[in-house]
CSV table of C-alpha atoms and ligand atoms in Angstrom, one decimal:
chain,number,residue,atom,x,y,z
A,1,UNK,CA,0.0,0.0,0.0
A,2,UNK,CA,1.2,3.6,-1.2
A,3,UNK,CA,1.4,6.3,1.6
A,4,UNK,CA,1.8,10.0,1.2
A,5,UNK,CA,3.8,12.5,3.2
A,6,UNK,CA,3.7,16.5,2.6
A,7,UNK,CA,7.5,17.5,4.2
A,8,UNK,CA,7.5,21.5,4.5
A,9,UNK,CA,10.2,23.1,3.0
A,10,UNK,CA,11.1,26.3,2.7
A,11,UNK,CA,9.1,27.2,5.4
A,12,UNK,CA,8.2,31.1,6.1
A,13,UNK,CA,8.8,31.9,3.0
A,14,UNK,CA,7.0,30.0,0.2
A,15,UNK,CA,5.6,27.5,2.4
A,16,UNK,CA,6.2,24.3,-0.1
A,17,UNK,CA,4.5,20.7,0.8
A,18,UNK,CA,7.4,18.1,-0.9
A,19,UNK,CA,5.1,15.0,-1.1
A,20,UNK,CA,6.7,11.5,-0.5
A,21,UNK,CA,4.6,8.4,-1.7
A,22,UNK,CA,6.0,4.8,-0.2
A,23,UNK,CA,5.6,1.7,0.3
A,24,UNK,CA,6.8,0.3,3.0
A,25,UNK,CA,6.8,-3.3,2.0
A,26,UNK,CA,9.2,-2.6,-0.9
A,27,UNK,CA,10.7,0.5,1.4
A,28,UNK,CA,10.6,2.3,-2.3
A,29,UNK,CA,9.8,6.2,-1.8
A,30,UNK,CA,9.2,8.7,-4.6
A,31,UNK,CA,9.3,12.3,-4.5
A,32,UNK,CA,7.0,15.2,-5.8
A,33,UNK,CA,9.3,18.7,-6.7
A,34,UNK,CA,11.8,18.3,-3.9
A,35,UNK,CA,12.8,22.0,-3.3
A,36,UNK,CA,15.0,21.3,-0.8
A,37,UNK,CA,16.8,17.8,-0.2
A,38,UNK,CA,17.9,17.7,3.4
A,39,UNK,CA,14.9,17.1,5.5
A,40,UNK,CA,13.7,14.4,2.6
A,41,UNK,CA,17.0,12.3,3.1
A,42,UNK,CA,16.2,12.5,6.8
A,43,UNK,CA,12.7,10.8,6.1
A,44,UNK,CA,14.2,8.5,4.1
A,45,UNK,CA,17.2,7.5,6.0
A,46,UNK,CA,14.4,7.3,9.0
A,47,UNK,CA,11.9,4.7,6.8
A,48,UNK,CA,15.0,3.0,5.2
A,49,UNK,CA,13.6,4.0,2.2
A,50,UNK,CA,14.7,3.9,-1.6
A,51,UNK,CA,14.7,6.6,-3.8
A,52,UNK,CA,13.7,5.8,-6.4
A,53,UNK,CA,12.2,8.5,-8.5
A,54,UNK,CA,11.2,12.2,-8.5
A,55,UNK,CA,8.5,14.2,-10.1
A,56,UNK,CA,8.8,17.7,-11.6
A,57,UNK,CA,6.3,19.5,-12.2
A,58,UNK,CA,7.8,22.8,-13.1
A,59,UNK,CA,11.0,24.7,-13.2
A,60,UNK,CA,10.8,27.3,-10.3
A,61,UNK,CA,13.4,27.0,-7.6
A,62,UNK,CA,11.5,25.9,-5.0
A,63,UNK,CA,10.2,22.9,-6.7
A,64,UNK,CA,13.4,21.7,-8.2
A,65,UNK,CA,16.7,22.9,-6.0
A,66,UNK,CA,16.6,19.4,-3.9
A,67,UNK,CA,17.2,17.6,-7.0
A,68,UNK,CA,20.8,17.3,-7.2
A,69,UNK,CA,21.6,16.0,-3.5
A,70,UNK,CA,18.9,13.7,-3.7
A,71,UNK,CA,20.6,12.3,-6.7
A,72,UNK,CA,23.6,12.3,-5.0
A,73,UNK,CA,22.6,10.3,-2.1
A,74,UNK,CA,20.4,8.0,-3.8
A,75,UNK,CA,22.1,6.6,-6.8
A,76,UNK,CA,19.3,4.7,-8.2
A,77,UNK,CA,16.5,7.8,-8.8
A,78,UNK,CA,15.2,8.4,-12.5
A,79,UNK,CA,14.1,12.3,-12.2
A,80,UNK,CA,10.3,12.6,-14.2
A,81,UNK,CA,10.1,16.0,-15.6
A,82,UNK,CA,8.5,18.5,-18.5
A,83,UNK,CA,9.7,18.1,-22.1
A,84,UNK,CA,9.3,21.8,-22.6
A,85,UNK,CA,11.6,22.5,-19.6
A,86,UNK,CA,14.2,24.5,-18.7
A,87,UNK,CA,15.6,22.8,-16.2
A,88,UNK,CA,18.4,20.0,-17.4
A,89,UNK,CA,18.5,17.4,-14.4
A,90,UNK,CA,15.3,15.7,-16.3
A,91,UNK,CA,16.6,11.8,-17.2
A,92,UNK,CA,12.8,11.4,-18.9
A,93,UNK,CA,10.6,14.2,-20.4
A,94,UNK,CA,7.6,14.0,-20.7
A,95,UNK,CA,4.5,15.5,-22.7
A,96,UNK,CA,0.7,15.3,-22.2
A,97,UNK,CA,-0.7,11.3,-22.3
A,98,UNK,CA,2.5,9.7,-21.7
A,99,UNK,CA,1.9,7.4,-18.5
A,100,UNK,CA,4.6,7.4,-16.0
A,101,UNK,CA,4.8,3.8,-14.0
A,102,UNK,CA,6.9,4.0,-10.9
A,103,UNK,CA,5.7,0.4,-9.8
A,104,UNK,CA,3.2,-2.3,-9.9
A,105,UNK,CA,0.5,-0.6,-8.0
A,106,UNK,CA,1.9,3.2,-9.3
A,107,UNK,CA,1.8,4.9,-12.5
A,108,UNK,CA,0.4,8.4,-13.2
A,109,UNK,CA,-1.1,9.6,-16.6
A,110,UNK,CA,0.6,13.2,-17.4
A,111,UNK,CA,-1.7,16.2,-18.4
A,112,UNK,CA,0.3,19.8,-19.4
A,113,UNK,CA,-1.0,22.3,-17.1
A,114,UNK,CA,0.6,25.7,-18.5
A,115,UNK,CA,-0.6,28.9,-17.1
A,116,UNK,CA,1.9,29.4,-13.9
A,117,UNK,CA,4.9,29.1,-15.8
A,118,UNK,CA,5.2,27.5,-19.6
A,119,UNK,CA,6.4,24.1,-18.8
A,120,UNK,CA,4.1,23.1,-16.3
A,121,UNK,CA,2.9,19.3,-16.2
A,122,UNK,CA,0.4,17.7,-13.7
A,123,UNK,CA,0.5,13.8,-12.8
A,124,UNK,CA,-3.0,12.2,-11.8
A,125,UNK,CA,-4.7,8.2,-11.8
A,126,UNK,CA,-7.4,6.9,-10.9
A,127,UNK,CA,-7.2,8.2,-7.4
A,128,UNK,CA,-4.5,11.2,-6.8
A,129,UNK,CA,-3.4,14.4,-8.4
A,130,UNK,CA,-0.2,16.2,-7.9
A,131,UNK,CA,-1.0,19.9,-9.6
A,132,UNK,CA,1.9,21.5,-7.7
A,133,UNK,CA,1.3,25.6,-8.6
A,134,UNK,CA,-1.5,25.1,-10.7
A,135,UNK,CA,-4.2,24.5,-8.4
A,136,UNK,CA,-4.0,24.9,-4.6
A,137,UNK,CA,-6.7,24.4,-1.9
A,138,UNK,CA,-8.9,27.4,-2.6
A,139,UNK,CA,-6.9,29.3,-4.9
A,140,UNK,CA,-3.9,28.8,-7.5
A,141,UNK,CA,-0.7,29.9,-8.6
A,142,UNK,CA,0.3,33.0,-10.0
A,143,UNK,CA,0.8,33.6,-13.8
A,144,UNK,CA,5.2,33.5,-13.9
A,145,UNK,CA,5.9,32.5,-17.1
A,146,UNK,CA,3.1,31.4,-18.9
A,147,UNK,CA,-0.4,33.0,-19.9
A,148,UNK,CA,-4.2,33.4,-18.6
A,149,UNK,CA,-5.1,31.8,-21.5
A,150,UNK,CA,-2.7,28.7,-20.9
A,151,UNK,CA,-3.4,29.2,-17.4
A,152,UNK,CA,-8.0,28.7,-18.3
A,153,UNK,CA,-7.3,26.2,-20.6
A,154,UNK,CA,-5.4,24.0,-17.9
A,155,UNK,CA,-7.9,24.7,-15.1
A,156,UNK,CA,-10.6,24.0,-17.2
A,157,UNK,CA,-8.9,20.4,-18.2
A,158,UNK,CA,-8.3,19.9,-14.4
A,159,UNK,CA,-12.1,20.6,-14.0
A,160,UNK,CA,-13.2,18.0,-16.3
A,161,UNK,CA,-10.8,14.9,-14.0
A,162,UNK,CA,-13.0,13.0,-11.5
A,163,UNK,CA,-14.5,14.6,-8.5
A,164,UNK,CA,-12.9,11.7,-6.4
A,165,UNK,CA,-9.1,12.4,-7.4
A,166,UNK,CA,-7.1,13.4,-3.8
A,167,UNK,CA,-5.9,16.8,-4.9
A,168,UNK,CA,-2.4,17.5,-3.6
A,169,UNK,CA,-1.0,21.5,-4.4
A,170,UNK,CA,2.6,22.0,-3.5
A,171,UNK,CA,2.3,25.1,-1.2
A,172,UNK,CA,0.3,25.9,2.2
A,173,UNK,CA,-1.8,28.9,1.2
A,174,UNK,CA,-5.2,27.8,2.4
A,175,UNK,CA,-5.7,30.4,4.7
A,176,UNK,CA,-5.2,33.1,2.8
A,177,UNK,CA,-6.5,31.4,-0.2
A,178,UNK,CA,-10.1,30.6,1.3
A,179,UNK,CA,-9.9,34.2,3.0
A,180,UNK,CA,-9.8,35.8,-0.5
A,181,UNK,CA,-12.5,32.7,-1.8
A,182,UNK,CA,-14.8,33.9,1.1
A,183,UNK,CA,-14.5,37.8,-0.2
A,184,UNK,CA,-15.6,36.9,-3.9
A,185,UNK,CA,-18.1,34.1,-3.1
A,186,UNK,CA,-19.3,35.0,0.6
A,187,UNK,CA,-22.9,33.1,-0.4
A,188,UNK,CA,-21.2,29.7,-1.5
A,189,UNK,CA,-22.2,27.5,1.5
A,190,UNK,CA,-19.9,24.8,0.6
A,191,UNK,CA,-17.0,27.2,1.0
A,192,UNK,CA,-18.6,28.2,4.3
A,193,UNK,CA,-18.1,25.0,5.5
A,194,UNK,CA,-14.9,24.4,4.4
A,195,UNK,CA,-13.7,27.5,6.1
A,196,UNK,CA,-15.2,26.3,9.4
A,197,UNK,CA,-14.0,22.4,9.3
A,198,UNK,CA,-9.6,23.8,7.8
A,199,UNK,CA,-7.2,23.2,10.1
A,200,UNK,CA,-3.3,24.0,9.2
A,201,UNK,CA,-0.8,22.0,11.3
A,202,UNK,CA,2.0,23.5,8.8
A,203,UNK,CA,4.7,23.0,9.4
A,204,UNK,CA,4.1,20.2,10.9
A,205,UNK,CA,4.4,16.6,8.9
A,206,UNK,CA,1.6,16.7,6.7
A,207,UNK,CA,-0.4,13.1,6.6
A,208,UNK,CA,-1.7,13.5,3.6
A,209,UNK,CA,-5.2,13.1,4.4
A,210,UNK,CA,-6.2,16.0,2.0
A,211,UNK,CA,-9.5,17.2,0.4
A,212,UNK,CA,-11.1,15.7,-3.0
A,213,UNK,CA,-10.9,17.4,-6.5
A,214,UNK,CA,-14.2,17.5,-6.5
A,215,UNK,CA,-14.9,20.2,-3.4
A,216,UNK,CA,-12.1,22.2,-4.8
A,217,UNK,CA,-14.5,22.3,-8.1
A,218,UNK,CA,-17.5,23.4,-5.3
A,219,UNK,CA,-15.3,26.1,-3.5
A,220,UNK,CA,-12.1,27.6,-5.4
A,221,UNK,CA,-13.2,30.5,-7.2
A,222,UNK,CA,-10.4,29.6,-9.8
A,223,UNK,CA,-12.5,26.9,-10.8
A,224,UNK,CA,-15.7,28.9,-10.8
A,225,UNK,CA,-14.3,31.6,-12.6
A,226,UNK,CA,-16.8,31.3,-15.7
A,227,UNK,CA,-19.5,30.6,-13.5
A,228,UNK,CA,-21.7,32.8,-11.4
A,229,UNK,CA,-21.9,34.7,-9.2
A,230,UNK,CA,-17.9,35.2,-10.2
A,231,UNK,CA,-18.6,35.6,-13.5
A,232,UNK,CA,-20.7,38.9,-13.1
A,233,UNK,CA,-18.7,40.1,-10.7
A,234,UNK,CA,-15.5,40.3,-13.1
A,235,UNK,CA,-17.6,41.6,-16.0
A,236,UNK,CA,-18.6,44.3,-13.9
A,237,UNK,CA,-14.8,44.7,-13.3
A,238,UNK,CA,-14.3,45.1,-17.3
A,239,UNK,CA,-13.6,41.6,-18.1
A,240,UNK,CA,-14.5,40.5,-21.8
A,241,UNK,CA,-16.6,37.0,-21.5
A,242,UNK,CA,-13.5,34.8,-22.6
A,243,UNK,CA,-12.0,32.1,-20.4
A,244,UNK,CA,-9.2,33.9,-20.7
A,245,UNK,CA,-10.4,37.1,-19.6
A,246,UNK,CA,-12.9,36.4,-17.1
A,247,UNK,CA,-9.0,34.0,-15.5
A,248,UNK,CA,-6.9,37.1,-15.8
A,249,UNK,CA,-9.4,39.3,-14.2
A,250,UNK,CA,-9.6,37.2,-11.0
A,251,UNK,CA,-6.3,36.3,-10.7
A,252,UNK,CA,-5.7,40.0,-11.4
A,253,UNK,CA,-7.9,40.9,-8.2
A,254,UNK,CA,-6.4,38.1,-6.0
A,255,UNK,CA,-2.9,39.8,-7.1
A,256,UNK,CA,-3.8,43.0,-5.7
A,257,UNK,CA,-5.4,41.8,-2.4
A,258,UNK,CA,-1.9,39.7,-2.1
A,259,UNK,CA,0.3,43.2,-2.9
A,260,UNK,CA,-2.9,45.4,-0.4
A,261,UNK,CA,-4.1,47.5,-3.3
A,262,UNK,CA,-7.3,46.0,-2.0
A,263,UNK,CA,-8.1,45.2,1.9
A,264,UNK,CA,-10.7,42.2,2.4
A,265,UNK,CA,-10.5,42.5,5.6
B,301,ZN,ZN1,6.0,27.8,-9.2
């Protein structure tokens, strides 16, 4: 059986969740955008696990500048990555519909998710998604490097996965992200709840018991963005009524609570 980790990294600064899948029977580990390696060799010394591949998701910093002391320490490791990346520690690139299998009971189909920056890949199966800065709990990366439209296109294809995917992001924004998901949708009473049932432990050792792709579809206004009562509220802000639009006016908005152009509170 496959278990999942979030290790913080980076913590007070961007906040990053470095996932670890296992199994403990086979003590084989692999690792989701390791920005920093030090604390994951500590988990995996601890566990006696086996590294024995990593996952890249994008190029930024903070997803991939573990990489090369992982491989160091763990001889064996095949690093997953984006054709259309930067980045050249990749051993196998990959575009969309290429399946990746890590083991037996683990593989992951790969979806390009462009829009935060322009190499950006996802990795989902039948029962987990890794979206890293695409989609977070309640919110969803800014646009460095690619486009709103990329950025639309992606959430829309992330929208049309099953409801009952795990949904893992790669940073701990939730509390911010809901605050601002509150401000724009304050009559969504699925959100409501969600605001009163979150609890952050970070940075504590995340579990990995996370939420389902399918309440993220119910409460992150980045997935509601073409829908009401978001949608009339950025055409009254001067958005045209294109995906790409109606995206880069509320990410827009989000970006100027985030720098306190506007105060929600
Ligand atoms: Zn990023």
């Amino acid at each position: 059986m496959i278990k999942i980790v979030g290790i913080p990294a980076l913590v007070g600064t961007y906040d990053n969740y470095i996932w670890v899948l296992f199994d403990e029977h086979t003590a084989k580990a692999w690792v989701v955008d390791p920005g920093e390696s030090q604390q994951v060799i500590d988990f995996l010394q601890q566990h006696n696990l086996d590294l024995a591949a990593i996952l890249v998701t994008h190029r930024h910093f903070d997803h991939i500048d573990g990489i090369a002391a992982l491989k160091q320490n763990f001889a064996n490791c095949t690093v997953y990555g984006p054709e259309l990346t930067p980045f050249n520690l990749i051993d196998k690139r990959l575009r969309e519909g290429d399946q990746v299998t890590l083991s037996g009971d683990l593989s992951f189909q790969v979806l390009e998710t462009p829009g935060h920056t322009e190499d950006h890949i996802s990795y989902y199966n039948d029962h987990l998604l890794f979206c890293a800065d695409t989609l977070f709990t309640g919110g969803c990366g800014r646009i460095l490097g690619g486009t709103a439209e990329q950025f639309a296109d992606s959430i829309i294809k992330l929208r049309n996965l099953s409801d009952d995917l795990l949904f893992y992001c790669a940073h701990e924004y939730t509390a911010d992200n809901l605050a601002f998901a509150a401000y724009v949708d304050p009559g969504n009473p699925v959100l409501q709840q969600r605001l009163k049932e979150t609890v952050i432990n970070y940075p504590a050792l995340h579990d990995g018991k996370v939420g389902t792709l399918g309440l993220e579809k119910q409460i992150n206004p980045f997935m509601r963005f073409d829908m009401e009562p978001l949608k009339s509220q950025l055409l009254a802000k001067g958005s045209a009524e294109t995906p790409a639009q109606l995206f880069a006016t509320l990410r827009t908005w989000k970006d100027h609570v985030d720098q306190g152009v506007e105060n929600i509170n």
